[in-house]
Short mmCIF file of C-alpha atoms in Angstrom, two decimals:
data_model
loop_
_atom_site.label_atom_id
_atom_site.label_comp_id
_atom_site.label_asym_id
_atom_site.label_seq_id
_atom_site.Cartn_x
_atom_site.Cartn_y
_atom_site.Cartn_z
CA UNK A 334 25.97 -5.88 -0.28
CA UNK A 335 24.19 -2.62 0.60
CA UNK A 336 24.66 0.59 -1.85
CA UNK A 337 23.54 3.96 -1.06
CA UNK A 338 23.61 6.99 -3.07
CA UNK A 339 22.77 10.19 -1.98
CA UNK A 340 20.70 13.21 -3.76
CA UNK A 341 19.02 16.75 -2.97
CA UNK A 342 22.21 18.66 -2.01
CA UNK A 343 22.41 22.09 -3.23
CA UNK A 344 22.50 25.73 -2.55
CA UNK A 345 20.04 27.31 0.24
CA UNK A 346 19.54 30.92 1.63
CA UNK A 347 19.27 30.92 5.75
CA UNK A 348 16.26 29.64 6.71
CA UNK A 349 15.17 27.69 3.83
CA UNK A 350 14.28 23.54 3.04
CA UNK A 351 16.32 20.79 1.70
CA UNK A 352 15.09 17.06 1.72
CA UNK A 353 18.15 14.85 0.62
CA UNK A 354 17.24 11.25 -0.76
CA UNK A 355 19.42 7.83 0.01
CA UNK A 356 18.56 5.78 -2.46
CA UNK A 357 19.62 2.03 -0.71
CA UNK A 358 19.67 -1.34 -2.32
CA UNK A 359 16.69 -3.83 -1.28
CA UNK A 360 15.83 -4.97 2.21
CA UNK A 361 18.73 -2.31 3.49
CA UNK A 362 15.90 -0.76 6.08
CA UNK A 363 15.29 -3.68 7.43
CA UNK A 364 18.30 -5.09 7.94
CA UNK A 365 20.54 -2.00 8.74
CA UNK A 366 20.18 1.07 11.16
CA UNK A 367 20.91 3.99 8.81
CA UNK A 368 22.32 7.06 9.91
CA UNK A 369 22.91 10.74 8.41
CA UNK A 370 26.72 12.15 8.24
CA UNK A 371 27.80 15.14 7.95
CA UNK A 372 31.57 16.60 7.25
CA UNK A 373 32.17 20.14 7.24
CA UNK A 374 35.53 21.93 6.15
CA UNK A 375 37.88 21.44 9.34
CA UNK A 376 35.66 19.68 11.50
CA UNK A 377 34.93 15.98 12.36
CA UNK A 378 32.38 14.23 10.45
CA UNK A 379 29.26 14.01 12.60
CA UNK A 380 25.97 11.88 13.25
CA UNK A 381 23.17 14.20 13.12
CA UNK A 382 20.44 11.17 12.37
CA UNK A 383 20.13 7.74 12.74
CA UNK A 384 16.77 5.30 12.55
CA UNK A 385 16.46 1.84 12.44
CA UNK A 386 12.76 1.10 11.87
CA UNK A 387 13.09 -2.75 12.35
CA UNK A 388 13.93 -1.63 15.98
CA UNK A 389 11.58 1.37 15.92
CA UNK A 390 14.00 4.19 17.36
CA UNK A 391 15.51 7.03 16.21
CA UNK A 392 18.16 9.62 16.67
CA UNK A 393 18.83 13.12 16.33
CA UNK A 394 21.41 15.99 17.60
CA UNK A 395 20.69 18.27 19.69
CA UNK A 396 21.87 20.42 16.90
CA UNK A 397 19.24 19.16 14.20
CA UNK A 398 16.79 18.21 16.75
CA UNK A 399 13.41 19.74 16.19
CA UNK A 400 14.56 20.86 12.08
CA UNK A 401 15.75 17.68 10.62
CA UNK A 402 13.09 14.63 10.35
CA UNK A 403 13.49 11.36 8.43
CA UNK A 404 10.92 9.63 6.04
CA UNK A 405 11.33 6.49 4.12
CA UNK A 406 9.38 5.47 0.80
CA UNK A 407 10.00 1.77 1.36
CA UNK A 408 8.52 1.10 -2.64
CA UNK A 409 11.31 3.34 -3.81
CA UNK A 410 13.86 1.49 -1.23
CA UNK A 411 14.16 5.13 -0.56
CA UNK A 412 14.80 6.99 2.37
CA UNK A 413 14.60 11.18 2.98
CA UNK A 414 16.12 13.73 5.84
CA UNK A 415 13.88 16.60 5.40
CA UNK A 416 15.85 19.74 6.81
CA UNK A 417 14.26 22.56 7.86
CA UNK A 418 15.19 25.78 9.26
CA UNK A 419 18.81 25.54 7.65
CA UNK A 420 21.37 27.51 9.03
CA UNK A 421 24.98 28.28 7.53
CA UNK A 422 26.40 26.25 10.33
CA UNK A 423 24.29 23.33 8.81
CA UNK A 424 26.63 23.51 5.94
CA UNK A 425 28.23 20.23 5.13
CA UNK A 426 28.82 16.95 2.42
CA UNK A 427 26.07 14.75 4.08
CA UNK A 428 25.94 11.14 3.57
CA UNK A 429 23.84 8.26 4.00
CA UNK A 430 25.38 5.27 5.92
CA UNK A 431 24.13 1.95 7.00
CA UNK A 432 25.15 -0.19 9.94
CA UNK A 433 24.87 -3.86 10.72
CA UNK A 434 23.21 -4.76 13.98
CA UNK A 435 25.97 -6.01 15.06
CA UNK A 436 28.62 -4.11 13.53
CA UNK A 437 30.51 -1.70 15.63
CA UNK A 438 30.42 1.02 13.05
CA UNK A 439 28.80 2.58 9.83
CA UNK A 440 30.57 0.27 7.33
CA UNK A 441 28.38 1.14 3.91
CA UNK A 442 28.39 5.00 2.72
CA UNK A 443 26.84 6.78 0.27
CA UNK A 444 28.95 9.36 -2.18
CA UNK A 445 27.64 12.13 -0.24
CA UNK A 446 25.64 15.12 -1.38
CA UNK A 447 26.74 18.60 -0.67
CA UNK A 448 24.92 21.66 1.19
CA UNK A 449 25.32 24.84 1.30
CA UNK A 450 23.68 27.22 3.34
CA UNK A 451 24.60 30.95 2.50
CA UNK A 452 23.80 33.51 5.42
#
């Protein structure tokens, strides 16, 4: 079983830094590909991350590309999506999700964490 929770959401001027935390049950990064969702009011929910470091590759949108960056603290079973640059479209619940190798779809979630970016 793989549980995530999510952490670092919160209330940033244009511009600014978050880094959000997934806090994931053991061996999760090495067993999963995890990936970085985001929902905004209206809209689809959206990858704008995914890694799998057992596989070495990793993913970003062209809209995050270049601000957003991943990290993992595998002693903490804890991985991190430093976001940089924020803007107010980057506003959004994110959440941390994990996806079998061969599942066909993100089947664990986190709780998600919201942020808001204020212009």
């Amino acid at each position: 079983q793989v549980q995530l929770v999510e952490s670092g959401g919160g209330l940033v001027q244009a511009g600014g830094s978050l880094r959000l935390s997934c806090a994931a049950s053991g061996r999760t990064f090495s067993t999963y590909t995890m990936g970085w969702f985001r929902q905004a009011p209206g809209k689809e929910r959206e990858l704008v991350a995914a890694v799998s470091w057992s596989a070495g590759s990793t993913y970003y949108a062209d809209s995050v590309k270049g601000r957003f960056t991943f990290s993992r603290d595998s002693a903490k079973n804890t991985m991190y999506l430093q976001m940089n640059s924020l803007k107010p479209e980057d506003t959004a619940v994110y959440y941390c999700a994990a996806k079998g190798v061969r599942a066909r779809q993100y089947d664990y979630w986190g709780q998600g964490t919201q942020v808001t970016v204020s212009s």
